[in-house]
Each structure stands twice: as structure tokens, then as C-alpha cells.
Amino acid sequence: MSRFIGTTIMTTSHGTKKTMIALSVLSLLCSSAMAASIDQTELNYGGYIKLDAIWSDFSDGSLSSGHIGRDFYVPGTTPVSATSSSDAVFDMHARQSRFNLATRTKLDDGSEIKTKIELDFIASTGGNERVTNSYSPRLRQAFVTYKGWLFGQAWSNFQNVSALPETLDFVGPAEGTVFVRQAMVKYSTGNWSFSAENPESTVTTADSARVETDDASMPDFTARYTYNADWGHFAVAALARQLTYKVGAADETETSLGISASGRVNFGKNNLKFMMTQGQGLGRYVGLNVANGAVFDGNDLHAIDSTSGFVGYQHHWNEQFRSTFLYSFFLADNDESLLSITGNPTKSSHSYSANLLYSPAKQLTFGIEYKVATRDTEANIDGDLNRLQLSAKYVF
């Protein structure tokens, strides 16, 4: 997750230096922002630099150079049939590095306007490894908040970001977590939050292809309740949306409903994090879209049921060393009568991982992580992944 480190303007010399840097960056991003009153606005910048060295061994073929599944674990990309060499591959990149800029403006009525914009370089187009390793930045988040309202692109209200375990992998429990960022309007009051978010459907067609459709007549709706206590927190979220397939003469819709329970339990410095999600037609909301939301059989749209979850335990060995032990799973309930149409879709995905992290200073972390994963299809064809990852990360 992103970390913001900043101080009120002109409080210390260190804070002044950070403020001047932030002002310079802000002026490059948007010159009109310089019109904000300095004595009423705080500017904060943050992010991290991260180097990843990743050794991946797939049991049934390998992923091509530059494939997203080699930058981080994407369950749906684990090969289940050998169409290329099964030799282990090694990758090294700093693409996960990110930068964020935030503002907080105090108004005369005591309320505040906050903004945030965040960029990174992973899963983006452009760039190569031949000479310069230049990659295009991509927008992660961009939003403004005011009196409980959020407008812009942010983490889905259906997701509990605070439940994600600390891993070296970019996502960690990829098949077991809700993981979505998108445009939305969200309102938060007390322990409750509600949102209307950007709709999008992924549908399997008769030729086993994934089609992305954006023809819903209404946004996706979510509601979440979060209970906070000294021992940690517990959250329950609900999702309701419309799946659509309107291609050619087809004009089909189907309802998608889902519920997710997640949280964190503290044991002193140690903690247990978990999530369990079940629903009909969740599709892109779960497992990095390891399964589509629905199947179109030529006449009707059939939503795909799924169950997923994870549990991760973090243990602090001492002030500098800590480890996370993680199990994550995804199960799809594919309609057997439609297998002739959908081909050989993913039936399940499981992964286990363990890491050892060392922080000689609070903001600097070195780590090693080992992950074992299996993807199984409806035809009972499976593929395994063994991955060793080493990382160095500095948070600023």
C-alpha cells in the first residue's frame, strides 16, 4: 500500500525541502494547482522504489518474455499444457515502483478537501528490456474527497485493502482476494460506506473467447460495513451489478450478486488477515479475473458462481525480522452443460507462500519469498508454478 510522508508547510527545514519538491512536481502535473492557498493547504508526496528479482519454474510450458504473469503472480496465466519450453526463467525489474501526491485543504467551515493521484509502471504498455528498460507510467488512483464523499478512481468499496497480507509479490493472495480499482462515487458515514462504480463485464462466448463488454445501463452498486476494535477489524461487503452481452443481434443481461467478509486479528505485534468471498457472476472482481463473469451460449447469458478466499499470518521474529505465511484459493462452479462452449475453463487455483523480510531501518526492507501455485481446469489438466522472489524496497 502507499505511504504518505509529509509535513505541514514551513514547519521544519526538512518539511520545507519536501514541500518545495512537492510544489515543483505539482506544478509540472497541473500548473493551476499553484493557485491554492499555501497557508491552508498541505502537500504530501510518497511512494517507494522497489527492485524485484524473480525466478519462475512452470511445470507445463513457460510464459513469453514480457508477459504480465512473469512480473507478478496472475492465477489465470499459469500454463496447463506445454506449448513451449518448460525451463525456468529469470526476470528482474523495478516496475512496481510508485509515486503519489496528495493535498489537504482546510476550509473556513472546518471541513477539508483532500486529493490524491498515484502512478506506477507495472502492467503498463510501452517499454522493452533491450537497451533502456523504459516503461510508461499508469494511473492507479486519482480522486477528491469532501464531507464523506469520494469522486474519482480508487479501490473498489467491495474490496478491503486493509486485509491484504504483506508479501513481496505485487498482489499476494491473487486468486483469493477481491482486487479492483475503478472510477466511482462513494459516500462514507460512520462504519458504513456505499458506492456506485464503473460497470464492465467479461463474458465467455461460443468460441471460448473472452469478450469485454461495457453496455450496462446502470453502475455497479456496493455497500460495506466495517467494525473496528482494539483486536483489529472485521468488514462485510456486498456487490450488486448487471452483466451484459450486447454484440450483434444479442441483447442479454444477467444479475450478479456477491458478498465478502474480511478482516485482521492482532496478536500483539503479530496478526492474522483473512477474506472469504462468494457470489454469482463476480468475474473481474475476484482473482484478477481468473474466471469470467458469465457464459453466452448463443441464446442466454449464464452467470458463473465462485468461492474464493485467503488466510495469512504474519509473525515478527524481532524488531527487524518478520514473516508472512499465506494460503489462497479460488473455486469456480462451471456449468457442465456449457463446457462444450467454454472449452476448458479454470476450475480451481491454489497457492501457498512464505517470506522472510528484514528491515534494518523502518523504511528499508529486503526480503525473500517462495510461492507454490497450482491451476486446475475442468478437464482435470493442471499446471504448477514454483517461484522464488527477492526484493529490495525503500519507502519515502
Tab-separated table of C-alpha atoms in Angstrom:
chain	number	residue	atom	x	y	z
A	1	MET	CA	0.000	0.000	0.000
A	2	SER	CA	1.053	3.582	-0.494
A	3	ARG	CA	2.614	5.545	2.283
A	4	PHE	CA	2.447	9.320	2.572
A	5	ILE	CA	5.166	11.157	4.431
A	6	GLY	CA	4.857	14.896	4.575
A	7	THR	CA	4.579	17.815	6.952
A	8	THR	CA	2.582	20.998	7.169
A	9	ILE	CA	4.195	23.638	5.030
A	10	MET	CA	7.100	25.621	6.560
A	11	THR	CA	7.162	23.706	9.867
A	12	THR	CA	10.782	22.493	9.666
A	13	SER	CA	13.661	22.777	7.246
A	14	HIS	CA	13.188	19.117	6.284
A	15	GLY	CA	9.496	19.729	5.775
A	16	THR	CA	10.274	22.849	3.744
A	17	LYS	CA	12.528	20.877	1.410
A	18	LYS	CA	9.859	18.212	0.898
A	19	THR	CA	7.237	20.892	0.346
A	20	MET	CA	9.340	22.653	-2.300
A	21	ILE	CA	9.868	19.347	-4.099
A	22	ALA	CA	6.169	18.601	-3.918
A	23	LEU	CA	5.359	22.068	-5.255
A	24	SER	CA	7.722	21.546	-8.167
A	25	VAL	CA	6.156	18.188	-9.041
A	26	LEU	CA	2.672	19.599	-8.639
A	27	SER	CA	3.423	22.488	-10.963
A	28	LEU	CA	4.555	20.036	-13.617
A	29	LEU	CA	1.391	17.943	-13.255
A	30	CYS	CA	-1.051	20.814	-13.129
A	31	SER	CA	0.023	24.458	-13.166
A	32	SER	CA	-3.395	25.688	-11.997
A	33	ALA	CA	-2.884	23.900	-8.680
A	34	MET	CA	-0.304	26.556	-7.755
A	35	ALA	CA	-3.248	28.893	-7.156
A	36	ALA	CA	-4.113	27.024	-3.935
A	37	SER	CA	-3.514	28.969	-0.731
A	38	ILE	CA	-0.248	27.732	0.754
A	39	ASP	CA	-1.185	28.523	4.330
A	40	GLN	CA	-4.389	26.440	4.074
A	41	THR	CA	-3.112	23.506	2.004
A	42	GLU	CA	-0.771	20.700	2.950
A	43	LEU	CA	1.099	18.919	0.167
A	44	ASN	CA	2.301	15.379	0.754
A	45	TYR	CA	4.251	13.101	-1.520
A	46	GLY	CA	5.264	9.489	-1.069
A	47	GLY	CA	5.697	6.099	-2.654
A	48	TYR	CA	8.522	3.637	-2.883
A	49	ILE	CA	11.369	2.310	-5.006
A	50	LYS	CA	11.325	-1.484	-5.350
A	51	LEU	CA	13.610	-3.909	-7.155
A	52	ASP	CA	12.288	-7.431	-7.816
A	53	ALA	CA	14.357	-10.428	-8.905
A	54	ILE	CA	12.063	-13.333	-9.841
A	55	TRP	CA	12.897	-16.930	-10.715
A	56	SER	CA	9.871	-18.828	-12.118
A	57	ASP	CA	9.576	-22.529	-12.905
A	58	PHE	CA	6.339	-23.593	-14.671
A	59	SER	CA	5.607	-27.324	-14.916
A	60	ASP	CA	3.772	-27.147	-18.265
A	61	GLY	CA	5.427	-24.632	-20.540
A	62	SER	CA	6.532	-21.091	-19.793
A	63	LEU	CA	5.150	-17.607	-20.358
A	64	SER	CA	6.575	-15.465	-23.120
A	65	SER	CA	9.026	-12.661	-22.488
A	66	GLY	CA	7.260	-9.547	-21.242
A	67	HIS	CA	4.171	-11.480	-20.132
A	68	ILE	CA	2.421	-9.955	-17.116
A	69	GLY	CA	2.455	-13.334	-15.363
A	70	ARG	CA	6.242	-13.079	-15.112
A	71	ASP	CA	6.120	-9.669	-13.406
A	72	PHE	CA	3.800	-10.916	-10.655
A	73	TYR	CA	1.519	-13.877	-9.926
A	74	VAL	CA	-1.633	-13.912	-12.099
A	75	PRO	CA	-3.506	-17.206	-11.425
A	76	GLY	CA	-5.262	-17.438	-14.783
A	77	THR	CA	-1.968	-17.339	-16.688
A	78	THR	CA	-0.358	-20.452	-15.150
A	79	PRO	CA	0.223	-22.763	-18.167
A	80	VAL	CA	-1.574	-26.137	-18.095
A	81	SER	CA	-0.267	-27.526	-21.392
A	82	ALA	CA	3.265	-27.444	-22.686
A	83	THR	CA	3.323	-25.303	-25.823
A	84	SER	CA	6.835	-24.011	-25.177
A	85	SER	CA	9.948	-24.812	-23.183
A	86	SER	CA	9.425	-25.657	-19.518
A	87	ASP	CA	12.824	-24.324	-18.497
A	88	ALA	CA	12.878	-21.925	-15.551
A	89	VAL	CA	13.050	-18.206	-16.384
A	90	PHE	CA	14.627	-15.287	-14.527
A	91	ASP	CA	13.343	-11.693	-14.554
A	92	MET	CA	14.471	-8.511	-12.849
A	93	HIS	CA	12.615	-5.191	-12.860
A	94	ALA	CA	11.815	-2.059	-10.866
A	95	ARG	CA	8.394	-1.528	-12.456
A	96	GLN	CA	6.453	-1.830	-9.219
A	97	SER	CA	7.999	1.442	-8.002
A	98	ARG	CA	5.350	4.101	-7.483
A	99	PHE	CA	4.803	7.767	-6.725
A	100	ASN	CA	1.853	9.546	-5.150
A	101	LEU	CA	0.961	13.138	-4.468
A	102	ALA	CA	-1.771	14.277	-2.083
A	103	THR	CA	-3.215	17.563	-0.869
A	104	ARG	CA	-5.366	18.574	2.074
A	105	THR	CA	-7.088	21.963	2.075
A	106	LYS	CA	-8.802	23.307	5.188
A	107	LEU	CA	-11.976	25.303	4.555
A	108	ASP	CA	-13.410	28.110	6.653
A	109	ASP	CA	-16.296	25.910	7.864
A	110	GLY	CA	-13.817	23.420	9.361
A	111	SER	CA	-14.232	20.795	6.641
A	112	GLU	CA	-11.455	19.590	4.341
A	113	ILE	CA	-10.948	18.818	0.683
A	114	LYS	CA	-8.428	16.049	0.037
A	115	THR	CA	-6.982	14.817	-3.239
A	116	LYS	CA	-4.689	12.005	-4.272
A	117	ILE	CA	-3.050	10.924	-7.510
A	118	GLU	CA	-0.878	7.822	-7.753
A	119	LEU	CA	1.197	6.332	-10.571
A	120	ASP	CA	3.332	3.233	-11.099
A	121	PHE	CA	4.892	1.422	-14.065
A	122	ILE	CA	3.793	-2.211	-13.830
A	123	ALA	CA	1.186	-3.764	-16.150
A	124	SER	CA	1.579	-0.778	-18.460
A	125	THR	CA	2.139	-0.615	-22.201
A	126	GLY	CA	5.372	0.523	-23.772
A	127	GLY	CA	8.958	-0.193	-22.879
A	128	ASN	CA	11.324	-3.081	-23.510
A	129	GLU	CA	14.354	-4.754	-21.959
A	130	ARG	CA	16.723	-4.324	-24.905
A	131	VAL	CA	18.527	-1.097	-24.013
A	132	THR	CA	16.841	1.410	-21.703
A	133	ASN	CA	14.059	-0.554	-19.945
A	134	SER	CA	11.769	2.467	-20.275
A	135	TYR	CA	8.158	1.919	-19.273
A	136	SER	CA	5.069	4.094	-19.445
A	137	PRO	CA	3.528	5.286	-16.178
A	138	ARG	CA	-0.056	4.184	-15.483
A	139	LEU	CA	-2.783	5.750	-13.397
A	140	ARG	CA	-3.569	3.811	-10.218
A	141	GLN	CA	-5.699	6.277	-8.290
A	142	ALA	CA	-6.973	9.827	-8.791
A	143	PHE	CA	-9.724	11.156	-6.537
A	144	VAL	CA	-11.021	14.016	-4.398
A	145	THR	CA	-12.873	13.667	-1.077
A	146	TYR	CA	-15.227	16.165	0.563
A	147	LYS	CA	-17.577	15.727	3.561
A	148	GLY	CA	-17.704	11.944	3.301
A	149	TRP	CA	-17.908	11.878	-0.497
A	150	LEU	CA	-15.251	10.465	-2.826
A	151	PHE	CA	-15.200	11.247	-6.560
A	152	GLY	CA	-12.669	9.663	-8.906
A	153	GLN	CA	-10.740	6.424	-9.351
A	154	ALA	CA	-9.919	4.441	-6.207
A	155	TRP	CA	-10.071	0.962	-4.681
A	156	SER	CA	-13.496	-0.626	-5.043
A	157	ASN	CA	-15.694	-0.360	-1.984
A	158	PHE	CA	-16.259	-4.122	-2.367
A	159	GLN	CA	-12.576	-4.676	-1.516
A	160	ASN	CA	-10.966	-4.454	1.923
A	161	VAL	CA	-7.444	-3.253	1.171
A	162	SER	CA	-6.524	-3.367	4.873
A	163	ALA	CA	-6.892	-7.163	4.833
A	164	LEU	CA	-4.123	-7.732	2.268
A	165	PRO	CA	-1.097	-9.519	3.811
A	166	GLU	CA	2.445	-8.182	3.417
A	167	THR	CA	4.064	-10.039	0.526
A	168	LEU	CA	6.826	-9.433	-1.983
A	169	ASP	CA	4.527	-10.442	-4.829
A	170	PHE	CA	2.630	-7.456	-6.216
A	171	VAL	CA	-0.783	-8.783	-5.118
A	172	GLY	CA	-0.024	-11.749	-2.866
A	173	PRO	CA	-3.226	-13.826	-2.429
A	174	ALA	CA	-4.126	-13.171	-6.067
A	175	GLU	CA	-6.752	-15.889	-6.605
A	176	GLY	CA	-8.337	-15.393	-3.177
A	177	THR	CA	-8.846	-11.637	-2.979
A	178	VAL	CA	-11.215	-9.052	-4.347
A	179	PHE	CA	-8.897	-6.693	-6.252
A	180	VAL	CA	-10.340	-3.812	-8.301
A	181	ARG	CA	-9.617	-0.119	-8.831
A	182	GLN	CA	-12.058	1.924	-10.903
A	183	ALA	CA	-13.993	5.167	-11.245
A	184	MET	CA	-16.723	5.661	-8.653
A	185	VAL	CA	-18.780	7.890	-6.429
A	186	LYS	CA	-18.601	6.751	-2.802
A	187	TYR	CA	-20.183	8.027	0.393
A	188	SER	CA	-18.914	7.084	3.852
A	189	THR	CA	-20.650	7.702	7.157
A	190	GLY	CA	-19.591	6.110	10.421
A	191	ASN	CA	-18.881	2.425	9.869
A	192	TRP	CA	-20.791	2.368	6.576
A	193	SER	CA	-19.754	3.138	3.002
A	194	PHE	CA	-21.763	2.949	-0.228
A	195	SER	CA	-20.664	3.329	-3.837
A	196	ALA	CA	-21.758	3.426	-7.459
A	197	GLU	CA	-18.862	2.177	-9.595
A	198	ASN	CA	-17.932	1.774	-13.240
A	199	PRO	CA	-19.554	-1.329	-14.825
A	200	GLU	CA	-17.733	-3.796	-17.054
A	201	SER	CA	-18.481	-7.443	-17.932
A	202	THR	CA	-16.218	-10.263	-19.078
A	203	VAL	CA	-18.094	-12.963	-20.983
A	204	THR	CA	-17.075	-16.310	-22.473
A	205	THR	CA	-18.518	-16.758	-25.960
A	206	ALA	CA	-19.255	-19.857	-28.037
A	207	ASP	CA	-15.722	-19.852	-29.459
A	208	SER	CA	-14.235	-19.894	-25.905
A	209	ALA	CA	-13.052	-16.302	-26.262
A	210	ARG	CA	-13.159	-13.663	-23.519
A	211	VAL	CA	-15.201	-10.641	-24.578
A	212	GLU	CA	-15.179	-7.448	-22.539
A	213	THR	CA	-18.471	-5.576	-22.721
A	214	ASP	CA	-19.329	-2.133	-21.391
A	215	ASP	CA	-23.039	-1.934	-22.180
A	216	ALA	CA	-24.629	-1.970	-18.713
A	217	SER	CA	-27.462	0.503	-18.205
A	218	MET	CA	-26.522	1.190	-14.582
A	219	PRO	CA	-23.388	1.292	-12.405
A	220	ASP	CA	-22.199	-1.455	-10.078
A	221	PHE	CA	-23.504	-0.900	-6.534
A	222	THR	CA	-21.684	-1.805	-3.311
A	223	ALA	CA	-22.227	-1.454	0.429
A	224	ARG	CA	-19.727	-2.163	3.196
A	225	TYR	CA	-19.804	-2.221	6.995
A	226	THR	CA	-16.537	-2.134	8.960
A	227	TYR	CA	-16.240	-2.815	12.674
A	228	ASN	CA	-13.017	-1.591	14.315
A	229	ALA	CA	-11.776	-2.725	17.736
A	230	ASP	CA	-8.569	-2.956	19.742
A	231	TRP	CA	-8.080	-6.513	18.485
A	232	GLY	CA	-8.295	-5.485	14.803
A	233	HIS	CA	-11.227	-5.070	12.424
A	234	PHE	CA	-13.930	-7.007	10.580
A	235	ALA	CA	-15.661	-5.955	7.344
A	236	VAL	CA	-18.611	-7.267	5.345
A	237	ALA	CA	-19.221	-6.007	1.805
A	238	ALA	CA	-21.973	-6.662	-0.741
A	239	LEU	CA	-21.972	-6.210	-4.518
A	240	ALA	CA	-24.882	-5.997	-6.978
A	241	ARG	CA	-24.358	-5.427	-10.688
A	242	GLN	CA	-25.619	-6.132	-14.166
A	243	LEU	CA	-23.757	-8.433	-16.550
A	244	THR	CA	-24.385	-7.681	-20.201
A	245	TYR	CA	-23.684	-9.116	-23.634
A	246	LYS	CA	-24.878	-6.880	-26.453
A	247	VAL	CA	-22.972	-7.911	-29.537
A	248	GLY	CA	-24.591	-8.218	-32.962
A	249	ALA	CA	-28.171	-9.417	-32.538
A	250	ALA	CA	-27.578	-10.490	-28.922
A	251	ASP	CA	-29.044	-8.308	-26.178
A	252	GLU	CA	-28.692	-10.275	-22.935
A	253	THR	CA	-28.406	-9.231	-19.272
A	254	GLU	CA	-27.885	-11.202	-16.059
A	255	THR	CA	-27.726	-10.197	-12.403
A	256	SER	CA	-24.525	-10.568	-10.386
A	257	LEU	CA	-24.573	-10.679	-6.586
A	258	GLY	CA	-21.711	-11.220	-4.185
A	259	ILE	CA	-20.721	-10.949	-0.537
A	260	SER	CA	-17.271	-10.730	1.010
A	261	ALA	CA	-16.150	-10.976	4.656
A	262	SER	CA	-12.629	-9.988	5.652
A	263	GLY	CA	-10.549	-8.587	8.445
A	264	ARG	CA	-7.498	-8.568	10.668
A	265	VAL	CA	-6.933	-10.033	14.125
A	266	ASN	CA	-3.970	-8.760	16.136
A	267	PHE	CA	-1.869	-10.902	18.453
A	268	GLY	CA	0.449	-8.306	19.895
A	269	LYS	CA	2.751	-7.331	17.026
A	270	ASN	CA	1.642	-10.366	15.019
A	271	ASN	CA	-1.561	-10.550	13.016
A	272	LEU	CA	-3.895	-12.820	11.092
A	273	LYS	CA	-5.553	-11.474	7.929
A	274	PHE	CA	-8.326	-13.195	6.009
A	275	MET	CA	-11.006	-12.900	3.330
A	276	MET	CA	-13.849	-15.092	2.079
A	277	THR	CA	-15.899	-14.151	-0.991
A	278	GLN	CA	-18.817	-15.931	-2.617
A	279	GLY	CA	-21.124	-14.896	-5.402
A	280	GLN	CA	-22.717	-15.287	-8.789
A	281	GLY	CA	-21.024	-13.662	-11.764
A	282	LEU	CA	-18.243	-11.941	-9.805
A	283	GLY	CA	-15.862	-12.286	-12.748
A	284	ARG	CA	-13.287	-9.477	-12.827
A	285	TYR	CA	-13.808	-8.596	-9.168
A	286	VAL	CA	-12.079	-11.756	-7.900
A	287	GLY	CA	-8.784	-13.480	-8.604
A	288	LEU	CA	-7.570	-10.951	-11.195
A	289	ASN	CA	-10.393	-12.179	-13.451
A	290	VAL	CA	-9.270	-15.829	-13.271
A	291	ALA	CA	-12.838	-16.704	-14.366
A	292	ASN	CA	-15.229	-14.674	-16.478
A	293	GLY	CA	-18.470	-13.288	-15.113
A	294	ALA	CA	-20.770	-15.254	-17.417
A	295	VAL	CA	-21.072	-17.567	-20.423
A	296	PHE	CA	-23.108	-16.719	-23.536
A	297	ASP	CA	-24.409	-19.907	-25.169
A	298	GLY	CA	-25.786	-18.194	-28.262
A	299	ASN	CA	-29.159	-17.519	-26.681
A	300	ASP	CA	-28.806	-16.800	-22.967
A	301	LEU	CA	-26.274	-15.411	-20.513
A	302	HIS	CA	-25.303	-17.724	-17.636
A	303	ALA	CA	-23.508	-16.284	-14.607
A	304	ILE	CA	-20.559	-18.271	-13.188
A	305	ASP	CA	-20.645	-18.975	-9.441
A	306	SER	CA	-17.386	-18.820	-7.497
A	307	THR	CA	-15.964	-19.074	-3.996
A	308	SER	CA	-12.566	-17.688	-3.015
A	309	GLY	CA	-10.564	-16.678	-0.011
A	310	PHE	CA	-7.236	-16.485	1.772
A	311	VAL	CA	-5.682	-16.543	5.212
A	312	GLY	CA	-2.315	-15.026	6.039
A	313	TYR	CA	-0.406	-14.987	9.316
A	314	GLN	CA	2.405	-12.517	9.959
A	315	HIS	CA	4.930	-13.219	12.703
A	316	HIS	CA	7.510	-10.724	13.952
A	317	TRP	CA	10.626	-12.605	14.960
A	318	ASN	CA	12.185	-9.474	16.448
A	319	GLU	CA	12.338	-5.742	15.726
A	320	GLN	CA	13.947	-6.241	12.311
A	321	PHE	CA	12.771	-9.631	11.016
A	322	ARG	CA	9.214	-10.734	10.172
A	323	SER	CA	7.500	-13.382	8.013
A	324	THR	CA	4.121	-13.882	6.332
A	325	PHE	CA	2.694	-17.360	5.748
A	326	LEU	CA	-0.138	-17.344	3.207
A	327	TYR	CA	-2.704	-19.692	1.673
A	328	SER	CA	-5.070	-18.556	-1.096
A	329	PHE	CA	-7.703	-20.356	-3.184
A	330	PHE	CA	-10.333	-19.922	-5.903
A	331	LEU	CA	-13.103	-22.354	-6.920
A	332	ALA	CA	-15.387	-21.897	-9.935
A	333	ASP	CA	-18.707	-23.722	-10.300
A	334	ASN	CA	-18.772	-24.022	-14.082
A	335	ASP	CA	-21.982	-25.320	-15.659
A	336	GLU	CA	-21.037	-28.733	-17.088
A	337	SER	CA	-23.690	-28.417	-19.790
A	338	LEU	CA	-21.788	-25.422	-21.170
A	339	LEU	CA	-18.305	-26.979	-21.257
A	340	SER	CA	-18.652	-27.737	-24.970
A	341	ILE	CA	-18.961	-23.983	-25.453
A	342	THR	CA	-16.466	-22.687	-22.928
A	343	GLY	CA	-13.754	-25.204	-23.736
A	344	ASN	CA	-11.561	-25.951	-20.732
A	345	PRO	CA	-12.022	-23.128	-18.193
A	346	THR	CA	-10.282	-22.812	-14.842
A	347	LYS	CA	-11.937	-24.947	-12.160
A	348	SER	CA	-9.643	-24.046	-9.271
A	349	SER	CA	-6.457	-22.287	-8.305
A	350	HIS	CA	-4.462	-22.611	-5.089
A	351	SER	CA	-1.248	-21.043	-3.866
A	352	TYR	CA	0.983	-21.147	-0.792
A	353	SER	CA	3.747	-18.724	0.033
A	354	ALA	CA	6.139	-17.819	2.812
A	355	ASN	CA	8.607	-14.976	3.128
A	356	LEU	CA	11.298	-13.547	5.363
A	357	LEU	CA	11.584	-9.758	5.499
A	358	TYR	CA	14.444	-7.789	7.024
A	359	SER	CA	14.202	-4.058	7.799
A	360	PRO	CA	17.484	-2.573	9.071
A	361	ALA	CA	15.639	0.760	9.091
A	362	LYS	CA	11.899	1.401	9.228
A	363	GLN	CA	11.628	2.491	5.607
A	364	LEU	CA	14.085	-0.011	4.079
A	365	THR	CA	13.185	-3.681	3.573
A	366	PHE	CA	14.989	-6.622	1.996
A	367	GLY	CA	13.115	-9.870	1.509
A	368	ILE	CA	12.938	-13.354	0.082
A	369	GLU	CA	9.691	-15.164	-0.764
A	370	TYR	CA	8.818	-18.596	-2.095
A	371	LYS	CA	5.480	-19.367	-3.759
A	372	VAL	CA	3.943	-22.641	-4.929
A	373	ALA	CA	0.771	-22.460	-7.045
A	374	THR	CA	-1.483	-24.854	-8.971
A	375	ARG	CA	-4.146	-24.141	-11.574
A	376	ASP	CA	-6.640	-26.916	-12.449
A	377	THR	CA	-9.104	-26.900	-15.352
A	378	GLU	CA	-12.472	-28.605	-15.842
A	379	ALA	CA	-10.757	-31.296	-17.940
A	380	ASN	CA	-8.577	-32.087	-14.892
A	381	ILE	CA	-5.487	-30.737	-16.612
A	382	ASP	CA	-3.289	-28.828	-14.218
A	383	GLY	CA	-0.154	-26.761	-14.191
A	384	ASP	CA	2.175	-25.775	-11.355
A	385	LEU	CA	4.297	-22.755	-10.582
A	386	ASN	CA	7.310	-22.605	-8.292
A	387	ARG	CA	8.588	-19.065	-7.798
A	388	LEU	CA	11.434	-17.569	-5.809
A	389	GLN	CA	11.444	-13.801	-5.415
A	390	LEU	CA	13.983	-11.447	-3.867
A	391	SER	CA	13.182	-7.772	-3.353
A	392	ALA	CA	14.638	-4.561	-2.032
A	393	LYS	CA	12.240	-1.735	-1.174
A	394	TYR	CA	12.638	1.814	0.144
A	395	VAL	CA	9.525	3.725	1.195
A	396	PHE	CA	9.695	7.523	1.097
